[in-house]
Every structure is written in C-alpha cells, then in structure tokens.
C-alpha cells in the first residue's frame, strides 16, 4: 500500500517518530492518522517505560517569574545526556513545566510524595463530608477514593491536567518526551513562590 506523503509528514510532526515507524503505523492502520498516532504513542509509551528506570544525572534548572512579579518558579529537570539537555525541545519542556507550576500551583511532585499524615487528613475530611451529606456508610469508601483521585489531580504536578490540553496529564507529556528523546526524563523537584502565600 502506497503511503500518502502528506500523512507521513503530519504523523512525523505529531509524534516525532522516525519515517519507517510512521510508514509502518500508517500501513497497519490503513491510512487512519488518528489510529496511527495512538499506535505510535502506545509503542512509544511502552519503550519509554523501559527507559524510566535509567539514571538521569544531566539536565537544567529552569526558572519563571510571572509578569506581575508576584509568582516565581524554580524547577530541576533531568535527562541522561547533556546533548538532550541542550536541545530546544528539552528547553521548551522545562519552560512549559514552569508555566504549569505557576498557573496550577501543585503542592507535590507525585502522588507518592504526599506525606502519609497529609493523605490521612484528606481521607478523614472526605469521609466526614460524605457522612455529613447523608451518603450511606457502604459507599463512603468509594466516595473517598474518588475525591482522593481528584485531590491528586489538583495537588500533584505529574497527575495534573496540562494547562494547554486538558486531555493530557503532565506525566503523559513527560512520557511522550522520553519516547521522543529515547532517554529518561525526570522532573526532580520544584519550588513555587507567591507573594503572601
């Protein structure tokens, strides 16, 4: 089956995958570009998952000060090589993450970073809220779990929905970049400062 050059070019632009991978994906998906994107993302994510355990000791420190001078962010973003750290795409990823932190004000990096006492306090609050709302005891635990999921999505950077595309979480953006670069990318830490907070 002949591959449409325009589709091939668009698929490469959208996924960052190589020509042969894009061509194969388009052939497998009978020219359906959306299915091809999904297929490459699945493969990319699978490849990225293998790279996530590798050491990422290079990288950059990124900073952002909001135009009103009242919000500032510092971020350490790591990768495996200085070559990747110097690319425009890595620099753009770091910048986008600082904008996300400034706008969405996460308190933690990931769900695993929420201290046990904070987590327990949230659970107790959600349990009391559910009981005060008159919810039956037998469904309170499910309600608590649902509210905890929302808590993670609001409070943890990697679980937050990206401010530029709410269909994607920050961890998805990072994973996509791992697949594109072919090396591990780690958001090591961040700090957000706001006047009066």
PDB file of C-alpha atoms in Angstrom:
ATOM      1  CA  UNK A   1       0.000   0.000   0.000  1.00  0.00           C
ATOM      2  CA  UNK A   2       1.416   3.400  -1.005  1.00  0.00           C
ATOM      3  CA  UNK A   3       1.835   5.848   1.869  1.00  0.00           C
ATOM      4  CA  UNK A   4       0.474   9.379   1.462  1.00  0.00           C
ATOM      5  CA  UNK A   5       3.443  11.734   1.843  1.00  0.00           C
ATOM      6  CA  UNK A   6       1.357  14.474   3.497  1.00  0.00           C
ATOM      7  CA  UNK A   7       0.008  11.991   6.066  1.00  0.00           C
ATOM      8  CA  UNK A   8       3.505  10.694   6.692  1.00  0.00           C
ATOM      9  CA  UNK A   9       4.807  14.214   7.251  1.00  0.00           C
ATOM     10  CA  UNK A  10       1.946  15.087   9.608  1.00  0.00           C
ATOM     11  CA  UNK A  11       2.399  11.879  11.577  1.00  0.00           C
ATOM     12  CA  UNK A  12       6.115  12.570  11.965  1.00  0.00           C
ATOM     13  CA  UNK A  13       5.368  16.117  13.105  1.00  0.00           C
ATOM     14  CA  UNK A  14       2.790  14.975  15.647  1.00  0.00           C
ATOM     15  CA  UNK A  15       4.707  12.049  17.116  1.00  0.00           C
ATOM     16  CA  UNK A  16       8.379  12.749  16.485  1.00  0.00           C
ATOM     17  CA  UNK A  17       8.728   9.111  15.392  1.00  0.00           C
ATOM     18  CA  UNK A  18      11.046   8.048  12.568  1.00  0.00           C
ATOM     19  CA  UNK A  19       9.966   7.746   8.916  1.00  0.00           C
ATOM     20  CA  UNK A  20       9.927   3.949   8.897  1.00  0.00           C
ATOM     21  CA  UNK A  21       7.924   3.735  12.128  1.00  0.00           C
ATOM     22  CA  UNK A  22       5.408   6.278  10.804  1.00  0.00           C
ATOM     23  CA  UNK A  23       5.113   4.488   7.473  1.00  0.00           C
ATOM     24  CA  UNK A  24       4.574   1.136   9.177  1.00  0.00           C
ATOM     25  CA  UNK A  25       1.985   2.619  11.569  1.00  0.00           C
ATOM     26  CA  UNK A  26       0.036   4.205   8.696  1.00  0.00           C
ATOM     27  CA  UNK A  27       0.067   0.904   6.806  1.00  0.00           C
ATOM     28  CA  UNK A  28      -1.087  -1.027   9.874  1.00  0.00           C
ATOM     29  CA  UNK A  29      -3.902   1.470  10.428  1.00  0.00           C
ATOM     30  CA  UNK A  30      -4.937   1.659   6.753  1.00  0.00           C
ATOM     31  CA  UNK A  31      -4.024   5.339   6.494  1.00  0.00           C
ATOM     32  CA  UNK A  32      -6.069   6.421   9.559  1.00  0.00           C
ATOM     33  CA  UNK A  33      -3.773   9.023  11.086  1.00  0.00           C
ATOM     34  CA  UNK A  34      -5.532   9.146  14.473  1.00  0.00           C
ATOM     35  CA  UNK A  35      -5.184   5.382  14.900  1.00  0.00           C
ATOM     36  CA  UNK A  36      -1.565   5.629  13.748  1.00  0.00           C
ATOM     37  CA  UNK A  37      -0.856   8.322  16.363  1.00  0.00           C
ATOM     38  CA  UNK A  38      -2.402   6.100  19.044  1.00  0.00           C
ATOM     39  CA  UNK A  39      -0.409   3.089  17.850  1.00  0.00           C
ATOM     40  CA  UNK A  40       2.868   5.024  17.918  1.00  0.00           C
ATOM     41  CA  UNK A  41       2.035   6.503  21.306  1.00  0.00           C
ATOM     42  CA  UNK A  42       1.333   3.026  22.657  1.00  0.00           C
ATOM     43  CA  UNK A  43       4.648   1.803  21.296  1.00  0.00           C
ATOM     44  CA  UNK A  44       6.414   4.948  22.463  1.00  0.00           C
ATOM     45  CA  UNK A  45       4.975   4.690  25.900  1.00  0.00           C
ATOM     46  CA  UNK A  46       5.987   1.045  26.060  1.00  0.00           C
ATOM     47  CA  UNK A  47       9.531   1.994  25.039  1.00  0.00           C
ATOM     48  CA  UNK A  48       9.514   4.953  27.419  1.00  0.00           C
ATOM     49  CA  UNK A  49       8.504   2.729  30.330  1.00  0.00           C
ATOM     50  CA  UNK A  50      11.668   0.683  29.782  1.00  0.00           C
ATOM     51  CA  UNK A  51      13.785   3.840  29.926  1.00  0.00           C
ATOM     52  CA  UNK A  52      12.201   5.235  33.094  1.00  0.00           C
ATOM     53  CA  UNK A  53      14.500   3.269  35.402  1.00  0.00           C
ATOM     54  CA  UNK A  54      17.687   4.626  33.838  1.00  0.00           C
ATOM     55  CA  UNK A  55      19.785   7.210  35.645  1.00  0.00           C
ATOM     56  CA  UNK A  56      19.136  10.812  34.625  1.00  0.00           C
ATOM     57  CA  UNK A  57      22.041  12.861  36.009  1.00  0.00           C
ATOM     58  CA  UNK A  58      22.182  15.664  33.414  1.00  0.00           C
ATOM     59  CA  UNK A  59      19.651  18.393  32.837  1.00  0.00           C
ATOM     60  CA  UNK A  60      18.887  22.019  33.531  1.00  0.00           C
ATOM     61  CA  UNK A  61      17.456  24.303  36.170  1.00  0.00           C
ATOM     62  CA  UNK A  62      14.548  26.351  34.838  1.00  0.00           C
ATOM     63  CA  UNK A  63      13.052  29.494  36.280  1.00  0.00           C
ATOM     64  CA  UNK A  64       9.967  31.553  35.614  1.00  0.00           C
ATOM     65  CA  UNK A  65       8.822  34.855  37.081  1.00  0.00           C
ATOM     66  CA  UNK A  66       5.268  35.882  36.234  1.00  0.00           C
ATOM     67  CA  UNK A  67       4.845  39.275  34.531  1.00  0.00           C
ATOM     68  CA  UNK A  68       3.341  40.838  37.673  1.00  0.00           C
ATOM     69  CA  UNK A  69       6.419  39.797  39.657  1.00  0.00           C
ATOM     70  CA  UNK A  70       4.305  38.053  42.291  1.00  0.00           C
ATOM     71  CA  UNK A  71       4.784  34.391  41.328  1.00  0.00           C
ATOM     72  CA  UNK A  72       8.083  32.622  40.737  1.00  0.00           C
ATOM     73  CA  UNK A  73       9.052  29.010  39.972  1.00  0.00           C
ATOM     74  CA  UNK A  74      12.299  27.038  40.084  1.00  0.00           C
ATOM     75  CA  UNK A  75      12.419  23.575  38.511  1.00  0.00           C
ATOM     76  CA  UNK A  76      15.087  20.873  38.151  1.00  0.00           C
ATOM     77  CA  UNK A  77      14.523  18.748  35.061  1.00  0.00           C
ATOM     78  CA  UNK A  78      16.917  15.849  34.454  1.00  0.00           C
ATOM     79  CA  UNK A  79      17.826  13.742  31.445  1.00  0.00           C
ATOM     80  CA  UNK A  80      20.584  11.268  30.656  1.00  0.00           C
ATOM     81  CA  UNK A  81      22.851  13.362  28.409  1.00  0.00           C
ATOM     82  CA  UNK A  82      23.939  16.967  28.109  1.00  0.00           C
ATOM     83  CA  UNK A  83      23.206  16.677  24.374  1.00  0.00           C
ATOM     84  CA  UNK A  84      19.458  16.298  25.083  1.00  0.00           C
ATOM     85  CA  UNK A  85      19.595  18.941  27.829  1.00  0.00           C
ATOM     86  CA  UNK A  86      20.771  21.498  25.254  1.00  0.00           C
ATOM     87  CA  UNK A  87      18.019  20.817  22.697  1.00  0.00           C
ATOM     88  CA  UNK A  88      15.275  23.357  22.061  1.00  0.00           C
ATOM     89  CA  UNK A  89      12.630  20.723  22.801  1.00  0.00           C
ATOM     90  CA  UNK A  90      14.052  19.939  26.237  1.00  0.00           C
ATOM     91  CA  UNK A  91      14.316  23.665  26.986  1.00  0.00           C
ATOM     92  CA  UNK A  92      10.711  24.110  25.860  1.00  0.00           C
ATOM     93  CA  UNK A  93       9.563  21.221  28.068  1.00  0.00           C
ATOM     94  CA  UNK A  94      11.241  22.815  31.077  1.00  0.00           C
ATOM     95  CA  UNK A  95       9.642  26.170  30.286  1.00  0.00           C
ATOM     96  CA  UNK A  96       6.185  24.603  29.869  1.00  0.00           C
ATOM     97  CA  UNK A  97       6.537  22.821  33.220  1.00  0.00           C
ATOM     98  CA  UNK A  98       7.401  26.078  34.996  1.00  0.00           C
ATOM     99  CA  UNK A  99       4.307  27.700  33.443  1.00  0.00           C
ATOM    100  CA  UNK A 100       2.210  24.748  34.621  1.00  0.00           C
ATOM    101  CA  UNK A 101       3.556  25.084  38.165  1.00  0.00           C
ATOM    102  CA  UNK A 102       2.988  28.854  38.207  1.00  0.00           C
ATOM    103  CA  UNK A 103      -0.593  28.501  36.941  1.00  0.00           C
ATOM    104  CA  UNK A 104      -1.782  25.317  38.665  1.00  0.00           C
ATOM    105  CA  UNK A 105       0.157  25.609  41.949  1.00  0.00           C
ATOM    106  CA  UNK A 106       0.834  21.909  42.684  1.00  0.00           C
ATOM    107  CA  UNK A 107       1.887  21.175  46.249  1.00  0.00           C
ATOM    108  CA  UNK A 108       3.656  17.867  45.497  1.00  0.00           C
ATOM    109  CA  UNK A 109       5.589  16.336  42.619  1.00  0.00           C
ATOM    110  CA  UNK A 110       3.726  12.994  42.503  1.00  0.00           C
ATOM    111  CA  UNK A 111       1.127  11.009  44.448  1.00  0.00           C
ATOM    112  CA  UNK A 112       3.981   9.077  46.093  1.00  0.00           C
ATOM    113  CA  UNK A 113       5.323  12.354  47.523  1.00  0.00           C
ATOM    114  CA  UNK A 114       2.187  13.148  49.540  1.00  0.00           C
ATOM    115  CA  UNK A 115       3.142  12.591  53.212  1.00  0.00           C
ATOM    116  CA  UNK A 116       1.132   9.857  54.944  1.00  0.00           C
ATOM    117  CA  UNK A 117      -0.230  12.315  57.518  1.00  0.00           C
ATOM    118  CA  UNK A 118      -1.471  14.685  54.774  1.00  0.00           C
ATOM    119  CA  UNK A 119      -3.104  11.786  52.977  1.00  0.00           C
ATOM    120  CA  UNK A 120      -4.788  10.562  56.157  1.00  0.00           C
ATOM    121  CA  UNK A 121      -6.054  14.077  56.924  1.00  0.00           C
ATOM    122  CA  UNK A 122      -7.577  14.336  53.428  1.00  0.00           C
ATOM    123  CA  UNK A 123      -9.240  10.923  53.842  1.00  0.00           C
ATOM    124  CA  UNK A 124     -10.757  11.945  57.156  1.00  0.00           C
ATOM    125  CA  UNK A 125     -12.083  15.205  55.679  1.00  0.00           C
ATOM    126  CA  UNK A 126     -13.660  13.423  52.674  1.00  0.00           C
ATOM    127  CA  UNK A 127     -15.154  10.721  54.914  1.00  0.00           C
ATOM    128  CA  UNK A 128     -16.737  13.325  57.188  1.00  0.00           C
ATOM    129  CA  UNK A 129     -18.007  15.322  54.198  1.00  0.00           C
ATOM    130  CA  UNK A 130     -19.640  12.217  52.710  1.00  0.00           C
ATOM    131  CA  UNK A 131     -21.278  11.250  56.010  1.00  0.00           C
ATOM    132  CA  UNK A 132     -22.450  14.843  56.580  1.00  0.00           C
ATOM    133  CA  UNK A 133     -24.001  14.765  53.097  1.00  0.00           C
ATOM    134  CA  UNK A 134     -26.016  11.731  54.219  1.00  0.00           C
ATOM    135  CA  UNK A 135     -24.245   9.207  51.973  1.00  0.00           C
ATOM    136  CA  UNK A 136     -24.741   5.562  53.005  1.00  0.00           C
ATOM    137  CA  UNK A 137     -21.853   4.093  55.015  1.00  0.00           C
ATOM    138  CA  UNK A 138     -21.357   1.283  52.483  1.00  0.00           C
ATOM    139  CA  UNK A 139     -20.417   3.696  49.663  1.00  0.00           C
ATOM    140  CA  UNK A 140     -18.380   6.195  51.702  1.00  0.00           C
ATOM    141  CA  UNK A 141     -15.069   4.441  50.937  1.00  0.00           C
ATOM    142  CA  UNK A 142     -15.719   4.659  47.197  1.00  0.00           C
ATOM    143  CA  UNK A 143     -16.577   8.355  47.539  1.00  0.00           C
ATOM    144  CA  UNK A 144     -13.358   8.926  49.494  1.00  0.00           C
ATOM    145  CA  UNK A 145     -11.349   7.154  46.767  1.00  0.00           C
ATOM    146  CA  UNK A 146     -12.959   9.323  44.088  1.00  0.00           C
ATOM    147  CA  UNK A 147     -12.216  12.521  45.990  1.00  0.00           C
ATOM    148  CA  UNK A 148      -8.644  11.403  46.644  1.00  0.00           C
ATOM    149  CA  UNK A 149      -8.157  10.918  42.906  1.00  0.00           C
ATOM    150  CA  UNK A 150      -9.331  14.481  42.365  1.00  0.00           C
ATOM    151  CA  UNK A 151      -7.027  15.647  45.182  1.00  0.00           C
ATOM    152  CA  UNK A 152      -4.047  14.029  43.415  1.00  0.00           C
ATOM    153  CA  UNK A 153      -5.049  15.635  40.108  1.00  0.00           C
ATOM    154  CA  UNK A 154      -5.174  19.049  41.736  1.00  0.00           C
ATOM    155  CA  UNK A 155      -2.203  18.765  44.105  1.00  0.00           C
ATOM    156  CA  UNK A 156       0.419  16.622  42.332  1.00  0.00           C
ATOM    157  CA  UNK A 157       2.279  18.064  39.347  1.00  0.00           C
ATOM    158  CA  UNK A 158       2.599  14.778  37.438  1.00  0.00           C
ATOM    159  CA  UNK A 159      -1.116  13.988  37.927  1.00  0.00           C
ATOM    160  CA  UNK A 160      -2.323  17.453  36.896  1.00  0.00           C
ATOM    161  CA  UNK A 161      -4.004  18.037  33.566  1.00  0.00           C
ATOM    162  CA  UNK A 162      -1.828  20.131  31.283  1.00  0.00           C
ATOM    163  CA  UNK A 163      -3.000  23.757  31.161  1.00  0.00           C
ATOM    164  CA  UNK A 164      -2.660  23.744  27.347  1.00  0.00           C
ATOM    165  CA  UNK A 165      -4.511  20.461  26.736  1.00  0.00           C
ATOM    166  CA  UNK A 166      -6.745  19.109  29.491  1.00  0.00           C
ATOM    167  CA  UNK A 167      -6.912  15.689  27.807  1.00  0.00           C
ATOM    168  CA  UNK A 168      -3.289  15.060  28.738  1.00  0.00           C
ATOM    169  CA  UNK A 169      -1.658  14.841  32.152  1.00  0.00           C
ATOM    170  CA  UNK A 170       1.809  16.191  32.890  1.00  0.00           C
ATOM    171  CA  UNK A 171       3.107  12.643  33.330  1.00  0.00           C
ATOM    172  CA  UNK A 172       1.865  11.886  29.783  1.00  0.00           C
ATOM    173  CA  UNK A 173       3.788  14.888  28.433  1.00  0.00           C
ATOM    174  CA  UNK A 174       6.958  13.715  30.180  1.00  0.00           C
ATOM    175  CA  UNK A 175       6.465  10.146  28.912  1.00  0.00           C
ATOM    176  CA  UNK A 176       5.980  11.401  25.345  1.00  0.00           C
ATOM    177  CA  UNK A 177       9.282  13.268  25.601  1.00  0.00           C
ATOM    178  CA  UNK A 178      11.027  10.140  26.925  1.00  0.00           C
ATOM    179  CA  UNK A 179       9.769   8.310  23.834  1.00  0.00           C
ATOM    180  CA  UNK A 180      10.892  11.158  21.545  1.00  0.00           C
ATOM    181  CA  UNK A 181      14.347  11.601  23.048  1.00  0.00           C
ATOM    182  CA  UNK A 182      14.952   7.914  23.625  1.00  0.00           C
ATOM    183  CA  UNK A 183      16.275   8.589  27.109  1.00  0.00           C
ATOM    184  CA  UNK A 184      14.884   9.027  30.582  1.00  0.00           C
ATOM    185  CA  UNK A 185      13.494  12.417  31.637  1.00  0.00           C
ATOM    186  CA  UNK A 186      12.857  13.085  35.330  1.00  0.00           C
ATOM    187  CA  UNK A 187      11.188  16.050  36.999  1.00  0.00           C
ATOM    188  CA  UNK A 188      13.437  16.040  40.069  1.00  0.00           C
ATOM    189  CA  UNK A 189      11.968  18.874  42.164  1.00  0.00           C
ATOM    190  CA  UNK A 190      10.377  22.270  42.042  1.00  0.00           C
ATOM    191  CA  UNK A 191       9.598  25.247  44.231  1.00  0.00           C
ATOM    192  CA  UNK A 192       6.815  27.785  43.692  1.00  0.00           C
ATOM    193  CA  UNK A 193       6.849  31.156  45.380  1.00  0.00           C
ATOM    194  CA  UNK A 194       3.903  33.543  45.571  1.00  0.00           C
ATOM    195  CA  UNK A 195       3.707  36.837  47.385  1.00  0.00           C
ATOM    196  CA  UNK A 196       1.672  36.468  50.556  1.00  0.00           C
ATOM    197  CA  UNK A 197       1.424  32.637  50.467  1.00  0.00           C
TER     198      UNK A 197
END
